[in-house]
Amino acid sequence: MSYIVPFGIFLLLGYAAIKGVDCYDAFIEGAKEALPTLIGLLPNLAAMLAAIAVFRCSGVDAQIACLLASILEAIGIPKEISSLIILRPFSGSGALAMLSDILNRYGADSFIGLSASVAVGSTETIFYTLSIYCGAAGVKNARYALPAALISGIVGILCGIAALRLVLPV
Amino acid sequence: MICSGIVLGAIRGDPASVLSALTDGADNSMKLILSLCGSYLLWMGLINVANRAGLTEKLAKLMRRPLSLLMPNIGEAAAPIALNLSANFIGLANAATPFGIEAMKQLSVQNGRKTTASKEICMFLALNASAVELLPTSVIAVRAACGSADPYSIVLPTFISSLFAALAAVLTCKCFEEIKG
């Protein structure tokens, strides 16, 4: 598995060299074009990440987590993972830290632990991805992209836990 | 979002934490860019090598038909979108982001550089949220570190659920397209 990418890059450079491409020159040219994009991204990201940080520190997310816990319990999903589900779209590393906390507390192979793992694995840090990509394209009004992404995330978690119940004899 | 956060922070009587959150958030943007910078330069360099060798053109030709089912007005974005989705699939988040940024730039050209997202942009963003991944390596690593007897037991359910999430993303976007045009 870990050889695929280096090998792919080897093939790419080899093929380009055979085609008579000046690889070094082409690489420099491509990388040079990347710099303005990154710098252009920065102001957008600063605004959006600041907004997300304020939203999170205001304690709204804790209240949503409370509400979510009771909904989750009603449909048979361990309520212990509600804060994790709220954190996941905002922070990848934060979600992994919380996952490790849940696994240590309830056991990695318990139903709670498995549900938490699937919930993290089948979703994405939606707000970061949206911030970066919209910043890159200069998009200010993402229209229905956020609701669609959130719905897809919810479906992912629900299906993941349904699949868990099917696959594992718990 | 900022305004609602400030109001709520004031109600809870903790304006200091609001300010520190604002600075932290802006600070994070710099860290995020720095962490992105190296891999972005590397992959954009390699893409340009592939460009000159005529490889991205071939990939775009190959992928245009299947992808245009989802995004009719795909134009030049077919190649970076294909690269983004396959990098995500094999768990290369570092490479997926540069390809994604490139795809968004191309989609934005197709959209006439408008600040309002096109159908194609929404579809691409939603698809990226569903994280279709063969091996969720970071989750497996955390499970192994926490003493799981079988860290890989979640691979199949995770894969199935991310497929359903991708399906949901496509269907939701199609529904919104119908409603909002």
XYZ file of C-alpha atoms in Angstrom:
351
model
C 0.000 0.000 0.000
C 2.649 2.489 1.077
C 4.617 1.907 -2.152
C 1.797 3.024 -4.443
C 2.385 6.765 -4.275
C 6.207 6.827 -4.528
C 5.951 4.336 -7.385
C 3.293 6.471 -9.068
C 5.534 9.539 -8.830
C 8.436 7.477 -10.236
C 6.261 6.420 -13.195
C 5.105 9.988 -13.754
C 8.634 11.426 -13.800
C 9.896 8.548 -15.951
C 7.092 8.946 -18.470
C 7.591 12.721 -18.609
C 11.335 12.292 -19.141
C 10.707 9.870 -22.032
C 8.295 12.400 -23.526
C 11.126 14.901 -23.472
C 9.710 17.122 -20.712
C 12.172 19.150 -18.636
C 10.878 17.780 -15.316
C 12.735 20.172 -13.035
C 11.643 23.207 -14.997
C 8.027 22.002 -15.120
C 8.014 21.317 -11.390
C 9.333 24.785 -10.554
C 6.800 26.419 -12.838
C 3.906 24.528 -11.268
C 5.022 25.176 -7.698
C 5.478 28.877 -8.451
C 1.833 29.133 -9.483
C 0.820 27.561 -6.178
C 2.201 30.382 -4.039
C -0.237 33.180 -5.007
C -3.133 30.788 -4.405
C -1.945 30.059 -0.883
C -1.449 33.722 -0.052
C -4.829 34.591 -1.548
C -6.397 31.930 0.652
C -5.092 33.355 3.893
C -7.498 36.301 4.433
C -10.554 34.139 3.671
C -9.361 31.447 6.027
C -8.602 33.921 8.818
C -12.147 35.299 8.653
C -13.846 31.931 8.491
C -11.744 30.194 11.131
C -12.190 33.134 13.513
C -15.960 32.886 13.035
C -15.896 29.148 13.686
C -13.757 29.588 16.833
C -16.119 32.194 18.298
C -19.116 30.041 17.529
C -17.528 27.120 19.359
C -16.448 29.075 22.429
C -19.918 30.593 22.839
C -21.146 27.293 24.258
C -23.754 26.746 21.550
C -22.109 23.460 20.636
C -22.406 22.126 24.198
C -26.126 22.842 24.157
C -26.561 21.192 20.771
C -24.641 18.180 22.122
C -27.090 17.971 25.045
C -30.039 18.031 22.695
C -28.372 15.560 20.355
C -27.709 13.080 23.183
C -31.411 12.602 23.859
C -32.185 12.219 20.142
C -29.384 9.671 19.739
C -30.570 7.631 22.680
C -34.048 7.439 21.192
C -32.758 5.911 17.960
C -30.346 3.458 19.546
C -27.026 5.260 19.118
C -24.840 5.513 22.239
C -25.358 9.020 23.671
C -21.716 9.091 24.799
C -20.633 9.973 21.268
C -22.786 13.101 20.915
C -19.991 15.601 21.719
C -17.740 13.724 19.320
C -20.303 14.079 16.522
C -20.529 17.829 17.167
C -16.748 18.267 17.251
C -15.990 16.178 14.165
C -16.959 18.706 11.438
C -14.865 21.439 13.121
C -11.625 19.729 14.031
C -9.942 16.589 12.735
C -7.242 16.410 15.398
C -9.719 17.336 18.148
C -12.029 14.541 17.057
C -9.172 12.037 17.090
C -8.185 13.108 20.605
C -11.778 12.729 21.795
C -12.038 9.361 20.044
C -8.991 8.116 21.885
C -10.523 9.353 25.156
C -13.793 7.488 24.449
C -11.927 4.305 23.473
C -9.887 4.382 26.666
C -12.925 5.006 28.831
C -15.394 2.517 27.361
C -13.071 0.047 25.600
C -12.022 0.084 21.946
C -14.109 -2.990 21.091
C -17.243 -2.032 23.011
C -20.275 -0.928 21.038
C -19.677 2.668 22.136
C -16.045 2.475 21.015
C -16.926 0.935 17.670
C -19.699 3.475 17.031
C -17.330 6.327 17.826
C -14.676 4.921 15.471
C -17.121 4.554 12.596
C -18.564 8.017 13.221
C -15.096 9.577 12.935
C -14.014 7.428 9.985
C -17.042 8.018 7.806
C -17.208 11.805 8.149
C -14.971 14.726 7.255
C -13.919 18.026 8.831
C -16.612 19.735 6.798
C -16.109 23.310 8.008
C -12.353 23.293 7.340
C -12.758 21.770 3.899
C -15.494 24.231 2.973
C -13.419 27.175 4.257
C -10.327 26.205 2.266
C -12.131 25.289 -0.940
C -14.489 28.260 -0.966
C -11.554 30.559 -0.209
C -9.609 29.080 -3.132
C -12.467 29.600 -5.572
C -13.381 33.037 -4.194
C -16.852 31.742 -3.389
C -18.654 33.827 -0.761
C -22.120 32.360 -1.063
C -21.894 28.567 -0.894
C -25.693 28.230 -1.264
C -26.793 24.695 -0.362
C -23.286 23.157 -0.141
C -23.200 23.273 3.685
C -26.641 21.736 4.321
C -25.919 19.064 1.703
C -22.565 18.295 3.338
C -24.135 18.124 6.811
C -26.954 15.850 5.629
C -24.391 13.582 4.009
C -22.455 13.492 7.291
C -25.559 12.565 9.286
C -26.456 9.831 6.814
C -22.868 8.567 7.072
C -23.069 8.216 10.849
C -26.536 6.620 10.818
C -25.572 4.109 8.122
C -22.274 3.415 9.869
C -23.969 2.389 13.068
C -26.606 0.393 11.195
C -23.788 -1.377 9.337
C -22.044 -2.044 12.661
C -25.128 -3.789 13.996
C -25.309 -5.915 10.840
C -21.631 -6.819 10.565
C -20.788 -7.420 14.202
C -22.678 -9.794 16.443
C -23.090 -7.454 19.411
C -21.635 33.639 12.900
C -19.207 36.057 14.585
C -22.083 38.272 15.724
C -24.106 35.413 17.193
C -20.979 34.176 18.969
C -20.278 37.627 20.456
C -23.876 38.021 21.635
C -23.924 34.571 23.219
C -20.522 35.157 24.806
C -21.811 38.404 26.316
C -24.911 36.661 27.697
C -22.747 34.024 29.339
C -20.655 36.831 30.814
C -17.347 35.798 29.311
C -16.301 38.411 26.740
C -12.592 37.703 27.309
C -12.882 34.184 25.944
C -14.641 35.535 22.856
C -11.667 37.730 22.059
C -9.157 34.954 22.638
C -11.221 32.618 20.450
C -11.188 35.198 17.635
C -7.409 35.539 17.784
C -6.949 31.774 18.075
C -9.108 31.205 15.021
C -7.190 33.719 12.935
C -3.952 32.267 14.269
C -5.066 28.821 13.134
C -5.489 30.032 9.568
C -1.756 30.798 9.425
C -0.906 27.378 10.884
C -3.252 25.669 8.451
C -1.690 27.423 5.471
C 1.813 26.576 6.660
C 0.889 22.923 7.127
C -0.659 22.927 3.671
C 2.133 24.831 1.966
C 4.723 22.085 1.516
C 2.438 19.440 0.106
C 0.645 21.993 -2.063
C 3.905 23.135 -3.670
C 5.021 19.519 -4.143
C 1.800 18.328 -5.758
C 1.300 21.409 -7.913
C 4.848 20.942 -9.176
C 4.204 17.294 -9.998
C 0.880 18.126 -11.652
C 2.632 20.553 -13.946
C 5.101 17.827 -14.922
C 2.114 15.603 -15.722
C 0.533 18.500 -17.608
C 3.498 18.942 -19.882
C 3.685 15.206 -20.495
C 0.036 15.328 -21.579
C -1.117 13.004 -18.793
C -3.705 15.235 -17.119
C -5.362 15.749 -20.496
C -5.719 11.986 -20.880
C -7.088 11.608 -17.365
C -9.547 14.432 -17.967
C -10.760 12.838 -21.189
C -11.235 9.533 -19.418
C -13.090 10.972 -16.427
C -15.144 13.658 -18.135
C -17.999 11.348 -19.102
C -18.633 9.622 -15.734
C -18.096 12.836 -13.760
C -20.309 14.929 -16.004
C -23.248 12.769 -14.883
C -22.817 14.465 -11.507
C -21.552 17.820 -12.709
C -22.759 18.636 -16.221
C -20.681 21.783 -16.664
C -17.367 20.308 -15.554
C -14.958 21.723 -18.144
C -11.262 21.605 -17.234
C -11.980 20.531 -13.652
C -12.403 16.841 -14.546
C -8.721 15.957 -14.017
C -8.209 17.618 -10.596
C -11.573 16.293 -9.371
C -10.619 12.763 -10.375
C -7.246 13.174 -8.635
C -8.896 14.634 -5.524
C -11.409 11.809 -5.196
C -8.811 9.090 -5.761
C -6.346 10.677 -3.304
C -9.129 10.742 -0.717
C -9.986 7.159 -1.557
C -6.509 5.833 -0.790
C -6.321 7.960 2.352
C -3.897 10.672 1.169
C -5.471 13.714 2.760
C -2.275 15.736 2.191
C -2.487 15.253 -1.555
C -6.263 15.467 -1.766
C -6.416 19.070 -0.542
C -4.097 20.537 -3.251
C -6.065 18.695 -5.954
C -9.295 19.907 -4.384
C -8.113 23.524 -4.405
C -7.127 23.167 -8.054
C -10.518 21.628 -8.857
C -12.301 24.509 -7.125
C -10.281 27.055 -9.104
C -11.202 25.380 -12.393
C -14.861 25.099 -11.382
C -14.799 28.767 -10.488
C -13.465 29.657 -13.957
C -16.302 27.613 -15.424
C -18.668 29.540 -13.149
C -17.437 32.855 -14.578
C -15.484 33.634 -11.345
C -18.709 34.535 -9.571
C -18.822 34.643 -5.763
C -21.982 32.524 -5.683
C -21.394 28.783 -5.874
C -22.525 26.961 -9.001
C -24.321 23.602 -9.012
C -21.014 21.931 -9.799
C -19.214 23.621 -6.891
C -21.930 22.574 -4.439
C -21.814 18.998 -5.696
C -18.041 18.849 -5.366
C -18.081 20.318 -1.827
C -20.810 17.938 -0.696
C -19.029 14.933 -2.200
C -15.887 15.890 -0.321
C -17.787 15.873 2.953
C -18.615 12.190 2.656
C -14.998 10.988 2.961
C -15.115 7.812 0.880
C -11.982 6.094 2.062
C -10.592 2.607 1.606
C -8.628 2.643 4.872
C -9.371 5.255 7.557
C -5.747 5.065 8.700
C -5.895 7.632 11.501
C -8.885 5.959 13.172
C -7.208 2.558 12.888
C -4.048 3.981 14.477
C -6.005 5.440 17.407
C -7.852 2.137 17.897
C -4.593 0.182 17.911
C -3.069 2.637 20.404
C -6.089 2.199 22.690
C -5.591 -1.563 22.857
C -8.252 -2.788 20.476
C -8.163 -6.546 19.832
C -9.097 -5.917 16.204
C -8.423 -2.321 15.128
C -9.501 -3.142 11.562
C -12.995 -4.344 12.525
C -14.450 -0.946 11.641
C -13.101 -0.826 8.065
C -16.072 -2.476 6.368
C -18.855 -0.623 8.235
C -16.984 2.654 7.729
C -16.606 2.033 4.019
C -20.269 1.076 3.587
C -21.451 4.109 5.511
C -19.245 6.531 3.588
C -20.683 5.154 0.332
C -24.161 5.886 1.637
C -22.988 9.323 2.739
C -21.707 10.021 -0.780
C -25.012 8.840 -2.219
C -26.855 11.113 0.203
C -24.622 14.026 -0.834
C -25.436 13.488 -4.511
C -29.173 13.085 -3.897
C -29.385 16.119 -1.608
C -27.582 18.270 -4.163
C -29.873 17.061 -6.928
C -32.917 17.877 -4.761
C -31.621 21.378 -3.995
C -30.905 21.862 -7.701
C -34.530 21.038 -8.448
C -35.856 23.399 -5.786
C -33.502 26.343 -6.214
C -32.570 25.930 -9.881
